[in-house]
Coordinates of C-alpha atoms in Angstrom, one line a residue:
M1 CA -2.6 7.3 -21.0
A2 CA -2.0 10.5 -19.4
S3 CA -1.6 12.9 -22.2
L4 CA -1.5 9.3 -22.9
K5 CA 2.1 9.8 -21.8
I6 CA 3.0 8.8 -18.2
P7 CA 0.4 11.0 -16.6
T8 CA -0.7 13.3 -14.0
L9 CA -2.3 10.7 -11.7
R10 CA -5.7 10.6 -10.3
T11 CA -6.0 11.1 -6.6
P12 CA -6.4 7.7 -4.9
S13 CA -8.8 6.7 -2.2
Y14 CA -7.3 4.9 0.7
S15 CA -10.4 3.3 2.2
L16 CA -8.7 -0.1 1.9
S17 CA -12.0 -1.8 1.9
S18 CA -12.7 -0.2 -1.4
K19 CA -11.0 -2.5 -4.0
L20 CA -9.3 -5.4 -2.2
S21 CA -10.0 -9.0 -1.6
L22 CA -8.2 -11.8 0.1
R23 CA -10.6 -14.5 -1.2
S24 CA -8.7 -15.5 -4.3
A25 CA -5.3 -15.2 -2.8
F26 CA -6.1 -17.6 0.0
S27 CA -8.0 -20.0 -2.2
A28 CA -11.2 -19.7 -0.2
N29 CA -14.1 -21.7 -1.6
F30 CA -17.5 -19.9 -2.0
P31 CA -20.3 -22.3 -2.5
N32 CA -23.4 -20.3 -3.3
S33 CA -23.4 -16.9 -1.7
A34 CA -21.0 -16.0 1.1
R35 CA -21.7 -14.1 4.3
F36 CA -18.8 -12.8 6.4
S37 CA -18.5 -13.4 10.1
R38 CA -15.9 -12.2 12.5
S39 CA -17.6 -13.5 15.7
Q40 CA -14.9 -16.1 16.1
P41 CA -11.1 -15.6 16.3
Q42 CA -9.5 -16.0 13.0
R43 CA -5.9 -16.8 11.9
G44 CA -6.5 -15.7 8.4
P45 CA -9.3 -14.9 6.0
V46 CA -11.6 -17.7 7.2
L47 CA -15.1 -17.4 5.9
I48 CA -18.3 -18.5 7.5
I49 CA -20.6 -19.6 4.7
T50 CA -24.3 -19.4 4.8
S51 CA -26.6 -20.2 1.9
A52 CA -28.7 -17.5 0.4
A53 CA -30.9 -20.0 -1.4
S54 CA -33.3 -20.3 1.5
S55 CA -34.2 -16.6 1.1
S56 CA -36.2 -17.5 -2.0
S57 CA -39.3 -19.6 -1.9
S58 CA -38.1 -21.5 -4.9
N59 CA -34.7 -22.2 -3.3
K60 CA -33.1 -20.0 -6.0
P61 CA -31.4 -16.7 -5.6
T62 CA -33.3 -13.7 -6.9
V63 CA -31.9 -11.3 -9.5
L64 CA -33.4 -7.9 -10.2
V65 CA -32.8 -6.7 -13.8
A66 CA -33.5 -3.0 -13.6
E67 CA -32.8 -2.1 -17.2
K68 CA -33.4 -3.8 -20.5
L69 CA -31.2 -6.8 -21.1
G70 CA -30.8 -9.0 -24.1
E71 CA -32.9 -12.2 -24.2
A72 CA -29.9 -14.5 -24.3
G73 CA -28.7 -13.0 -21.0
L74 CA -32.1 -13.4 -19.4
T75 CA -32.4 -17.0 -20.5
L76 CA -29.0 -17.8 -18.9
L77 CA -30.1 -16.0 -15.6
K78 CA -33.4 -17.9 -15.5
E79 CA -31.6 -21.2 -15.5
F80 CA -30.0 -20.4 -12.2
A81 CA -32.1 -17.7 -10.5
D82 CA -35.6 -16.2 -10.1
V83 CA -35.5 -13.1 -12.4
D84 CA -37.4 -10.0 -11.7
C85 CA -37.4 -7.6 -14.8
S86 CA -38.6 -4.3 -13.4
Y87 CA -37.5 -1.4 -15.6
N88 CA -37.7 2.4 -15.0
L89 CA -37.8 2.1 -11.2
S90 CA -37.7 5.2 -9.2
P91 CA -34.9 5.4 -6.5
K92 CA -37.5 4.8 -3.9
E93 CA -38.9 1.7 -5.7
L94 CA -35.4 0.3 -6.2
R95 CA -34.7 0.7 -2.5
S96 CA -37.9 -1.1 -1.5
K97 CA -37.3 -4.0 -3.9
I98 CA -33.6 -4.5 -3.2
S99 CA -34.0 -6.2 0.2
L100 CA -35.6 -9.1 -1.6
C101 CA -32.8 -9.6 -4.1
D102 CA -29.4 -11.4 -4.1
G103 CA -28.3 -9.8 -7.4
L104 CA -28.9 -6.7 -9.4
I105 CA -28.2 -5.9 -13.0
V106 CA -28.2 -2.3 -14.4
R107 CA -26.9 -0.4 -17.4
S108 CA -25.9 3.2 -17.1
G109 CA -29.2 4.8 -16.2
T110 CA -29.8 3.3 -12.7
K111 CA -27.9 4.9 -9.8
V112 CA -26.8 2.2 -7.3
N113 CA -25.8 4.4 -4.4
R114 CA -25.1 3.9 -0.8
A115 CA -28.8 4.1 0.1
V116 CA -29.4 1.1 -2.2
F117 CA -26.8 -1.1 -0.4
E118 CA -28.1 0.0 3.0
S119 CA -31.6 -0.9 2.0
S120 CA -30.5 -4.3 0.9
G121 CA -30.0 -5.3 4.5
G122 CA -26.9 -7.3 3.6
R123 CA -28.7 -9.6 1.2
L124 CA -27.4 -8.1 -2.1
K125 CA -24.3 -10.2 -3.1
V126 CA -23.5 -8.9 -6.6
V127 CA -24.2 -5.9 -8.8
G128 CA -23.7 -6.4 -12.5
R129 CA -23.1 -3.4 -14.8
A130 CA -24.0 -4.4 -18.4
G131 CA -21.2 -2.4 -20.0
V132 CA -17.8 -1.1 -19.2
G133 CA -18.2 2.0 -17.1
I134 CA -19.2 1.7 -13.4
D135 CA -19.7 5.4 -12.6
N136 CA -23.2 4.8 -11.5
V137 CA -22.3 2.3 -8.8
D138 CA -20.9 3.3 -5.5
L139 CA -17.9 1.0 -5.2
A140 CA -16.9 1.9 -1.7
A141 CA -20.4 1.3 -0.4
A142 CA -20.6 -2.0 -2.3
T143 CA -17.4 -3.2 -0.7
E144 CA -18.4 -2.1 2.8
H145 CA -21.6 -4.1 2.4
G146 CA -19.7 -7.2 1.1
C147 CA -21.2 -6.9 -2.4
L148 CA -19.2 -7.7 -5.4
V149 CA -19.4 -5.5 -8.5
V150 CA -18.8 -6.9 -12.0
N151 CA -19.0 -5.5 -15.4
A152 CA -18.9 -6.6 -19.1
P153 CA -15.8 -5.1 -20.6
T154 CA -15.2 -7.2 -23.7
A155 CA -18.5 -8.0 -25.5
N156 CA -18.8 -4.6 -27.3
T157 CA -15.2 -4.4 -28.4
V158 CA -15.9 -5.2 -32.1
A159 CA -19.0 -3.0 -32.2
A160 CA -17.1 0.0 -30.9
A161 CA -14.2 -0.6 -33.3
E162 CA -16.6 -0.9 -36.3
H163 CA -18.3 2.3 -35.3
G164 CA -15.0 4.1 -35.1
I165 CA -14.1 2.9 -38.7
A166 CA -17.6 3.9 -39.9
L167 CA -17.2 7.4 -38.5
L168 CA -13.7 7.6 -40.0
A169 CA -14.9 6.8 -43.5
A170 CA -18.1 8.9 -43.2
M171 CA -16.1 11.9 -42.1
A172 CA -13.5 11.5 -44.8
R173 CA -16.2 11.4 -47.5
N174 CA -18.7 13.9 -46.0
V175 CA -21.5 11.3 -45.9
A176 CA -23.6 12.9 -43.3
Q177 CA -23.4 16.4 -44.7
A178 CA -24.0 15.2 -48.3
D179 CA -27.0 13.2 -47.1
A180 CA -28.5 16.3 -45.3
S181 CA -27.9 18.4 -48.4
I182 CA -29.7 16.1 -50.8
K183 CA -32.6 15.8 -48.4
A184 CA -32.8 19.6 -48.4
G185 CA -33.3 19.5 -52.2
K186 CA -29.7 20.4 -53.1
W187 CA -27.1 18.7 -55.4
Q188 CA -23.6 19.9 -54.2
R189 CA -21.1 17.5 -55.6
N190 CA -18.3 20.1 -55.7
K191 CA -18.9 21.1 -52.1
Y192 CA -18.5 17.7 -50.6
V193 CA -15.3 16.5 -52.2
G194 CA -13.7 14.2 -49.6
V195 CA -10.2 12.8 -48.9
S196 CA -8.9 9.3 -49.4
L197 CA -7.9 7.0 -46.5
V198 CA -5.3 4.9 -48.4
G199 CA -1.8 5.9 -47.7
K200 CA -2.8 8.3 -44.8
T201 CA -1.4 8.0 -41.3
L202 CA -3.8 7.1 -38.5
A203 CA -2.7 7.6 -34.9
V204 CA -4.6 5.3 -32.5
L205 CA -4.3 6.7 -29.0
G206 CA -5.0 4.0 -26.6
F207 CA -4.0 0.6 -28.0
G208 CA -6.2 -1.6 -25.9
K209 CA -9.0 -3.9 -27.1
V210 CA -10.9 -1.4 -29.1
G211 CA -7.9 0.5 -30.3
S212 CA -6.1 -2.6 -31.6
E213 CA -9.3 -3.7 -33.5
V214 CA -9.5 -0.2 -35.1
A215 CA -5.9 -0.5 -36.1
R216 CA -6.5 -3.9 -37.7
R217 CA -9.4 -2.6 -39.8
A218 CA -7.5 0.6 -40.8
K219 CA -4.6 -1.5 -42.0
G220 CA -7.1 -3.3 -44.2
L221 CA -8.1 0.1 -45.7
G222 CA -4.5 0.7 -46.7
M223 CA -3.7 3.2 -43.9
H224 CA -0.3 3.6 -42.2
V225 CA -1.1 3.1 -38.5
I226 CA 0.9 4.3 -35.5
A227 CA -0.2 4.1 -31.9
H228 CA 0.6 5.4 -28.5
D229 CA -0.1 3.6 -25.2
P230 CA 2.3 3.2 -22.3
Y231 CA 1.2 -0.4 -21.8
A232 CA 0.8 -1.7 -25.3
P233 CA 2.8 -4.9 -25.8
A234 CA 5.3 -4.4 -28.6
E235 CA 4.7 -7.9 -29.8
R236 CA 1.0 -7.3 -30.3
A237 CA 1.6 -4.0 -32.1
C238 CA 4.3 -5.6 -34.3
A239 CA 2.0 -8.5 -35.2
I240 CA -0.7 -6.1 -36.4
G241 CA 1.9 -4.0 -38.3
V242 CA 1.5 -1.0 -36.0
E243 CA 4.4 1.3 -34.9
L244 CA 4.4 2.4 -31.3
V245 CA 5.5 6.0 -30.9
S246 CA 5.5 8.8 -28.3
F247 CA 2.4 10.9 -27.8
D248 CA 3.8 14.0 -29.3
E249 CA 5.0 12.1 -32.4
A250 CA 1.6 10.4 -32.8
I251 CA -0.4 13.7 -32.7
G252 CA 2.2 15.6 -34.7
T253 CA 2.4 13.3 -37.7
A254 CA -1.1 11.9 -38.0
D255 CA -3.6 12.7 -40.8
F256 CA -6.3 11.1 -38.7
I257 CA -6.5 10.5 -34.9
S258 CA -8.7 7.9 -33.3
M259 CA -9.2 8.1 -29.5
H260 CA -9.6 5.0 -27.4
M261 CA -8.4 6.1 -23.9
P262 CA -10.4 6.0 -20.6
L263 CA -11.7 9.1 -19.0
I264 CA -9.7 9.6 -15.8
P265 CA -8.3 12.7 -14.2
A266 CA -5.1 12.2 -16.2
T267 CA -6.9 12.2 -19.6
S268 CA -9.7 14.8 -18.8
K269 CA -9.6 17.4 -21.5
M270 CA -6.2 16.2 -22.6
F271 CA -7.1 17.4 -26.1
N272 CA -7.0 21.1 -25.5
D273 CA -5.6 24.3 -27.1
E274 CA -2.1 23.2 -26.3
T275 CA -2.5 19.7 -27.8
F276 CA -4.3 20.9 -30.9
A277 CA -1.4 23.4 -31.6
K278 CA 1.0 20.4 -31.9
M279 CA -1.1 18.7 -34.6
K280 CA -0.6 18.7 -38.3
K281 CA -2.8 21.3 -39.9
G282 CA -5.9 19.7 -41.4
V283 CA -5.9 16.7 -39.1
R284 CA -9.2 14.8 -38.7
I285 CA -10.3 13.4 -35.4
V286 CA -12.6 10.5 -34.4
N287 CA -13.7 9.9 -30.8
V288 CA -15.7 6.8 -29.8
A289 CA -14.1 6.6 -26.3
R290 CA -15.3 9.2 -23.8
G291 CA -16.4 12.8 -24.4
G292 CA -14.5 14.3 -21.5
V293 CA -11.1 13.6 -23.0
V294 CA -11.7 16.5 -25.4
D295 CA -12.0 20.1 -24.4
E296 CA -15.0 20.8 -26.6
E297 CA -14.6 24.6 -26.7
A298 CA -11.0 24.2 -27.7
L299 CA -12.0 21.7 -30.5
V300 CA -14.4 24.3 -31.8
R301 CA -11.6 26.9 -31.9
A302 CA -9.3 24.4 -33.6
L303 CA -12.0 23.7 -36.3
D304 CA -12.6 27.4 -36.9
A305 CA -8.9 27.9 -37.2
G306 CA -8.5 25.1 -39.7
I307 CA -6.1 23.2 -37.5
V308 CA -8.6 20.4 -37.3
A309 CA -10.3 19.9 -40.7
Q310 CA -13.1 17.6 -39.4
A311 CA -14.2 15.7 -36.4
A312 CA -16.5 12.7 -35.9
L313 CA -17.9 12.2 -32.4
D314 CA -19.9 9.5 -30.8
V315 CA -19.4 10.8 -27.2
F316 CA -19.8 14.1 -25.5
S317 CA -18.9 15.6 -22.1
E318 CA -22.6 16.0 -21.4
E319 CA -25.0 13.5 -22.8
P320 CA -27.3 14.2 -24.4
P321 CA -25.6 17.5 -25.5
K322 CA -27.7 20.7 -25.4
Q323 CA -29.4 21.6 -28.7
D324 CA -27.3 24.8 -29.1
N325 CA -24.0 23.0 -28.5
K326 CA -21.6 24.7 -30.9
L327 CA -19.6 21.6 -31.5
V328 CA -22.6 19.5 -32.4
Q329 CA -23.9 22.2 -34.8
H330 CA -20.5 22.8 -36.5
E331 CA -20.7 22.1 -40.2
M332 CA -17.4 20.1 -40.1
V333 CA -18.5 17.8 -37.4
T334 CA -20.3 14.4 -37.8
V335 CA -22.1 13.2 -34.7
T336 CA -23.9 10.1 -33.5
P337 CA -25.7 9.5 -30.1
H338 CA -23.2 7.2 -28.3
L339 CA -23.8 4.3 -30.7
G340 CA -20.5 2.6 -30.2
A341 CA -21.9 -0.5 -28.6
S342 CA -25.3 -0.3 -30.3
T343 CA -25.4 -3.4 -32.5
M344 CA -27.7 -6.3 -31.9
E345 CA -24.8 -8.7 -31.6
A346 CA -23.0 -6.5 -29.1
Q347 CA -26.1 -6.1 -26.9
E348 CA -26.6 -9.8 -26.9
G349 CA -22.9 -10.3 -26.1
V350 CA -23.0 -7.9 -23.2
A351 CA -26.2 -9.6 -21.9
I352 CA -24.5 -13.0 -21.9
E353 CA -21.2 -11.7 -20.4
I354 CA -22.9 -9.9 -17.5
A355 CA -25.3 -12.8 -16.9
E356 CA -22.4 -15.2 -16.7
A357 CA -20.5 -12.9 -14.3
V358 CA -23.5 -12.5 -12.0
V359 CA -24.3 -16.2 -11.9
G360 CA -20.7 -17.0 -11.3
A361 CA -20.6 -14.5 -8.4
L362 CA -23.7 -16.0 -6.9
K363 CA -22.0 -19.4 -7.1
G364 CA -19.1 -18.0 -5.2
E365 CA -16.7 -17.7 -8.2
L366 CA -14.6 -14.6 -8.9
A367 CA -13.7 -13.5 -12.4
A368 CA -11.3 -10.9 -13.8
T369 CA -14.3 -8.7 -14.5
A370 CA -14.7 -8.0 -10.8
V371 CA -14.1 -4.3 -10.2
N372 CA -14.1 -4.5 -6.5
A373 CA -14.0 -7.3 -4.0
P374 CA -15.3 -7.8 -0.4
M375 CA -13.5 -6.4 2.6
V376 CA -10.1 -7.7 3.9
P377 CA -10.4 -9.1 7.4
A378 CA -9.9 -6.3 10.0
E379 CA -6.9 -8.0 11.7
V380 CA -5.0 -8.2 8.4
L381 CA -5.7 -4.6 7.5
L382 CA -4.8 -3.4 10.9
E383 CA -1.3 -4.6 10.5
L384 CA -0.7 -4.1 6.8
K385 CA -2.7 -0.9 6.1
P386 CA 0.2 1.6 6.1
Y387 CA 2.3 -0.8 4.0
V388 CA -0.5 -1.3 1.6
I389 CA -0.7 2.5 1.2
L390 CA 3.1 2.7 0.8
A391 CA 3.0 0.0 -1.9
E392 CA 0.5 1.8 -4.0
K393 CA 2.2 5.1 -3.6
L394 CA 5.5 3.7 -4.6
G395 CA 3.9 2.3 -7.7
R396 CA 2.4 5.7 -8.5
L397 CA 5.7 7.5 -8.0
A398 CA 7.7 5.0 -10.1
V399 CA 5.3 5.1 -13.1
Q400 CA 5.3 9.0 -13.1
L401 CA 9.1 8.9 -13.4
V402 CA 8.9 7.1 -16.6
A403 CA 9.3 9.3 -19.6
G404 CA 6.4 9.6 -22.1
G405 CA 6.7 7.0 -24.9
S406 CA 8.4 4.4 -22.7
G407 CA 6.3 1.3 -22.2
V408 CA 6.4 -0.2 -18.7
K409 CA 7.2 -3.9 -19.2
T410 CA 9.5 -5.1 -16.4
V411 CA 8.9 -4.3 -12.7
K412 CA 10.9 -5.7 -9.8
V413 CA 9.7 -5.4 -6.2
S414 CA 11.9 -6.1 -3.2
Y415 CA 10.6 -6.6 0.3
A416 CA 13.0 -6.4 3.3
S417 CA 11.6 -8.2 6.3
S418 CA 12.6 -10.3 9.3
R419 CA 9.5 -12.5 8.8
P420 CA 10.4 -15.7 7.0
N421 CA 7.0 -16.4 5.5
L422 CA 5.6 -12.9 4.8
D423 CA 2.7 -13.1 2.4
T424 CA 3.2 -10.2 -0.1
R425 CA 0.4 -10.9 -2.5
L426 CA -1.7 -8.0 -1.2
L427 CA 1.3 -5.7 -1.4
R428 CA 2.1 -6.8 -5.0
A429 CA -1.5 -6.2 -6.0
M430 CA -1.3 -2.7 -4.6
I431 CA 2.0 -1.9 -6.4
T432 CA 0.3 -3.2 -9.6
K433 CA -2.7 -1.0 -8.8
G434 CA -0.4 2.0 -8.4
I435 CA 1.4 1.4 -11.7
I436 CA -1.6 0.5 -13.9
E437 CA -4.8 2.1 -12.5
P438 CA -3.9 5.8 -13.1
I439 CA -3.7 5.4 -16.8
S440 CA -6.2 2.7 -17.3
D441 CA -10.0 2.2 -16.9
V442 CA -9.5 -1.0 -15.0
Y443 CA -9.9 -1.2 -11.2
V444 CA -7.2 -3.3 -9.8
N445 CA -7.7 -5.5 -6.8
L446 CA -6.2 -8.7 -5.3
V447 CA -8.4 -10.8 -7.5
N448 CA -7.4 -9.4 -10.8
A449 CA -4.0 -7.8 -10.3
D450 CA -1.9 -10.5 -11.8
Y451 CA -4.3 -11.0 -14.7
T452 CA -4.4 -7.2 -15.4
A453 CA -0.6 -6.9 -15.4
K454 CA -0.3 -9.9 -17.7
Q455 CA -2.9 -8.5 -20.1
R456 CA -0.9 -5.3 -20.4
G457 CA 2.4 -7.1 -20.9
V458 CA 3.8 -6.0 -17.5
R459 CA 6.0 -8.6 -15.8
I460 CA 6.3 -8.2 -12.1
T461 CA 8.9 -10.1 -10.2
E462 CA 9.5 -10.2 -6.4
E463 CA 12.6 -10.4 -4.2
H464 CA 12.4 -11.2 -0.5
I465 CA 15.3 -9.8 1.5
H466 CA 15.6 -11.5 4.9
L467 CA 16.7 -9.4 7.8
D468 CA 17.6 -10.3 11.3
G469 CA 15.5 -8.7 13.9
S470 CA 12.1 -8.6 15.6
H471 CA 9.1 -10.2 13.9
E472 CA 6.8 -7.5 15.3
I473 CA 7.3 -5.2 12.3
P474 CA 6.1 -6.8 9.0
L475 CA 8.5 -4.9 6.7
E476 CA 11.5 -2.7 6.9
F477 CA 11.2 -1.3 3.4
I478 CA 9.8 -1.8 0.0
K479 CA 11.7 -1.1 -3.2
V480 CA 10.2 -0.8 -6.7
Q481 CA 12.3 -0.8 -9.8
I482 CA 11.2 -0.4 -13.4
A483 CA 13.7 -1.6 -16.1
D484 CA 14.1 -0.9 -19.8
V485 CA 12.5 2.6 -19.7
K486 CA 13.7 6.2 -20.0
S487 CA 13.3 8.4 -16.9
K488 CA 12.0 12.0 -16.9
F489 CA 14.2 12.5 -13.8
A490 CA 17.6 11.1 -14.5
S491 CA 18.6 11.0 -10.8
A492 CA 15.9 8.4 -10.2
T493 CA 17.9 6.0 -12.3
S494 CA 20.2 3.5 -10.5
K495 CA 23.7 2.6 -11.7
S496 CA 22.3 -0.5 -13.4
G497 CA 19.8 1.7 -15.4
E498 CA 16.5 1.1 -13.7
I499 CA 14.1 3.7 -12.2
K500 CA 14.3 3.0 -8.5
V501 CA 12.2 4.2 -5.5
E502 CA 12.3 2.9 -2.0
G503 CA 10.1 3.6 1.0
R504 CA 9.3 2.6 4.5
V505 CA 6.7 3.2 7.2
K506 CA 7.6 5.5 10.1
D507 CA 5.2 6.0 13.0
G508 CA 2.4 4.6 10.8
I509 CA 3.1 7.1 7.9
P510 CA 4.5 6.0 4.5
H511 CA 7.8 7.7 3.6
L512 CA 9.9 7.9 0.5
T513 CA 13.4 7.1 1.6
K514 CA 15.4 6.6 -1.6
V515 CA 15.3 7.9 -5.2
G516 CA 17.8 6.3 -7.5
S517 CA 21.0 6.3 -5.4
F518 CA 20.0 9.4 -3.4
R519 CA 18.7 9.0 0.2
V520 CA 15.8 11.3 1.1
D521 CA 13.1 11.3 3.7
V522 CA 9.7 12.7 2.8
S523 CA 6.2 11.8 3.9
L524 CA 4.1 10.4 1.0
E525 CA 1.3 12.8 1.5
G526 CA 0.0 15.4 -0.9
S527 CA 2.5 15.7 -3.7
I528 CA 6.2 15.8 -4.2
I529 CA 8.7 17.9 -6.0
L530 CA 12.1 16.3 -6.7
C531 CA 15.0 18.5 -7.7
R532 CA 18.6 17.6 -8.5
Q533 CA 20.9 20.5 -7.7
V534 CA 24.4 21.5 -7.1
D535 CA 24.9 21.2 -3.4
Q536 CA 25.4 24.7 -2.2
P537 CA 24.0 27.0 0.6
G538 CA 20.6 28.7 0.2
M539 CA 18.9 26.2 -2.1
I540 CA 16.2 25.2 0.3
G541 CA 15.4 28.9 0.9
K542 CA 15.3 29.7 -2.8
V543 CA 12.8 27.0 -3.6
G544 CA 10.8 27.5 -0.5
S545 CA 10.5 31.2 -1.3
I546 CA 9.1 30.5 -4.7
L547 CA 6.5 28.1 -3.3
G548 CA 5.7 30.6 -0.5
Q549 CA 5.0 33.3 -2.9
E550 CA 2.5 31.0 -4.6
N551 CA 0.9 30.2 -1.3
V552 CA 1.9 26.5 -1.7
N553 CA 2.4 25.0 1.7
V554 CA 5.5 22.8 2.2
S555 CA 4.8 19.9 4.5
F556 CA 8.2 18.1 4.4
M557 CA 11.6 18.8 2.9
S558 CA 14.6 16.5 2.7
V559 CA 18.0 16.7 1.0
G560 CA 20.1 13.7 0.0
R561 CA 23.6 14.1 -1.4
V562 CA 26.5 12.0 -2.6
A563 CA 29.1 14.3 -1.0
P564 CA 29.3 17.9 0.3
R565 CA 29.3 20.5 -2.5
K566 CA 28.7 17.9 -5.1
H567 CA 25.2 16.9 -6.3
A568 CA 22.1 16.5 -4.2
V569 CA 18.5 15.6 -4.6
M570 CA 15.9 17.7 -2.7
A571 CA 12.5 16.1 -2.0
I572 CA 9.8 18.6 -1.1
G573 CA 6.4 17.5 0.1
V574 CA 3.6 20.0 -0.8
D575 CA 0.0 20.2 0.1
D576 CA -1.1 21.8 -3.2
Q577 CA -0.2 21.5 -6.8
P578 CA 1.9 24.5 -7.8
R579 CA 1.0 26.4 -11.0
K580 CA 3.0 25.7 -14.1
E581 CA 4.6 29.1 -13.9
S582 CA 5.8 28.3 -10.3
L583 CA 7.4 25.0 -11.4
K584 CA 9.0 26.8 -14.3
R585 CA 10.6 29.3 -11.9
I586 CA 12.0 26.5 -9.8
G587 CA 13.5 25.0 -12.9
E588 CA 15.1 28.3 -13.8
V589 CA 17.1 28.5 -10.5
P590 CA 20.7 28.2 -11.8
A591 CA 21.9 25.5 -9.5
I592 CA 18.9 23.2 -10.2
E593 CA 19.8 20.8 -13.0
E594 CA 16.5 18.9 -13.3
F595 CA 13.2 18.6 -11.4
V596 CA 9.9 16.8 -11.6
F597 CA 6.5 17.2 -10.0
L598 CA 4.9 14.0 -8.8
K599 CA 1.2 13.9 -7.8
L600 CA 0.1 11.2 -5.3

């Protein structure tokens, strides 16, 4: 949810060991815990299985629970494994214990870094994060050491939604302020006159699990609910009675705004001075998502100016916030200490969900809650690595070309190859990753890619174009098309109306070779500026001069045109992101009809 629109994307990591797995795709069976061996030649992802059970004197795997877990989860674990509940371990103590454990369960307080995985000596098979975020787990290190990481993303959905509604009502009726006033010996009925919820418009930003549950409850309170989310299925919204709108319409018409987006680079401080200026004066804001999506200093300014009448916050950019935090101390702000998931029922639910995931992983099962997966065999990566990078980058490019407010629903991927039986599941997963990950808090891998796309209402179809030629090269090109959306760069739209990008690998480097009907040739490194212009002399120099004045280095430049002196598309590869002022100057060049900046 980039500005919850189609966003500025987070910079990807291309250590391909980081979030990929071939286990599910090739239907490998994993009895007990799996160890990987490449000591023998392999024709595919063949796995050598050894049992981890013998590592325990009781013939059971050992699971270390490093932070408090609900009793129901512990009971489930103890049926399958030896459970060591050791809380408040120092980093050194954790490293010394981990070599004796097959599984580890943490919440948010324990840092599971590279040193932990190295200390495990290869024995650790699964790390379970009892909750949604996995910021405290080093995914790349986990993957390199063949350790699965799972989380518990669903059990606290209702609790978080209920807390959002509780804050909404408490804020509207000044419950916290009135309570403090009475306890201070005052009786100020006139001061704490509130506002009614019935008939008011609530904008839900992020219409996922929690957001949709908030919407259901708000409808029950008689509110008119609108929502913005690029991946919200229209059918689900319609069934609840919610209208999907653009981001600007959502924040510009709402009386109340409830935030439910993930914290990613695209959403970091997305509520800032510019965003608040677009809101209806007197709007009220609830945030039970992530503190970092709000520029806290800008919110204080908006409160002081009366743009935002009140705010109710459960999350902060720094937790716990400092005692002198101006936002926390503001009279028109209601705060709670990150209580969204803090119900007895939710804590038990999280405990059960993470225990089931960990036990399943130790049995060799893979669930959709996996946020990474073990390494792809080296021989497969060696050949497909540049095409995997190309696939993800094409997905990222295509989704950035979608105009805000357009929901991505239908994606078609075409592969041109001379190989008759090319397995494209890994490539499809990476395209899905490129399209979904940048504006979502899910980590997409080969295991969960199709499930993730289905959950978000994205239908991905594939077309295999057979070419005559040598089988030495896996692919000639990959083409990604997104249908039934509006484009922020009209030239990227094909004659049939889809956003279309095409790319190929040249000398091991992914290249963008086609945008819409225009042929270009630019390396997919850094970032790209696309300009549609009248084809005339001096255009390259004019744009290059603007970028040079800003000290922005141009790595590649390519021009594709339909005919001389007609229209052309210029693709410019840049190492750095130009300032908004620089991009504005490019757009003001008379011969340039449209342009877009795309971050890879």
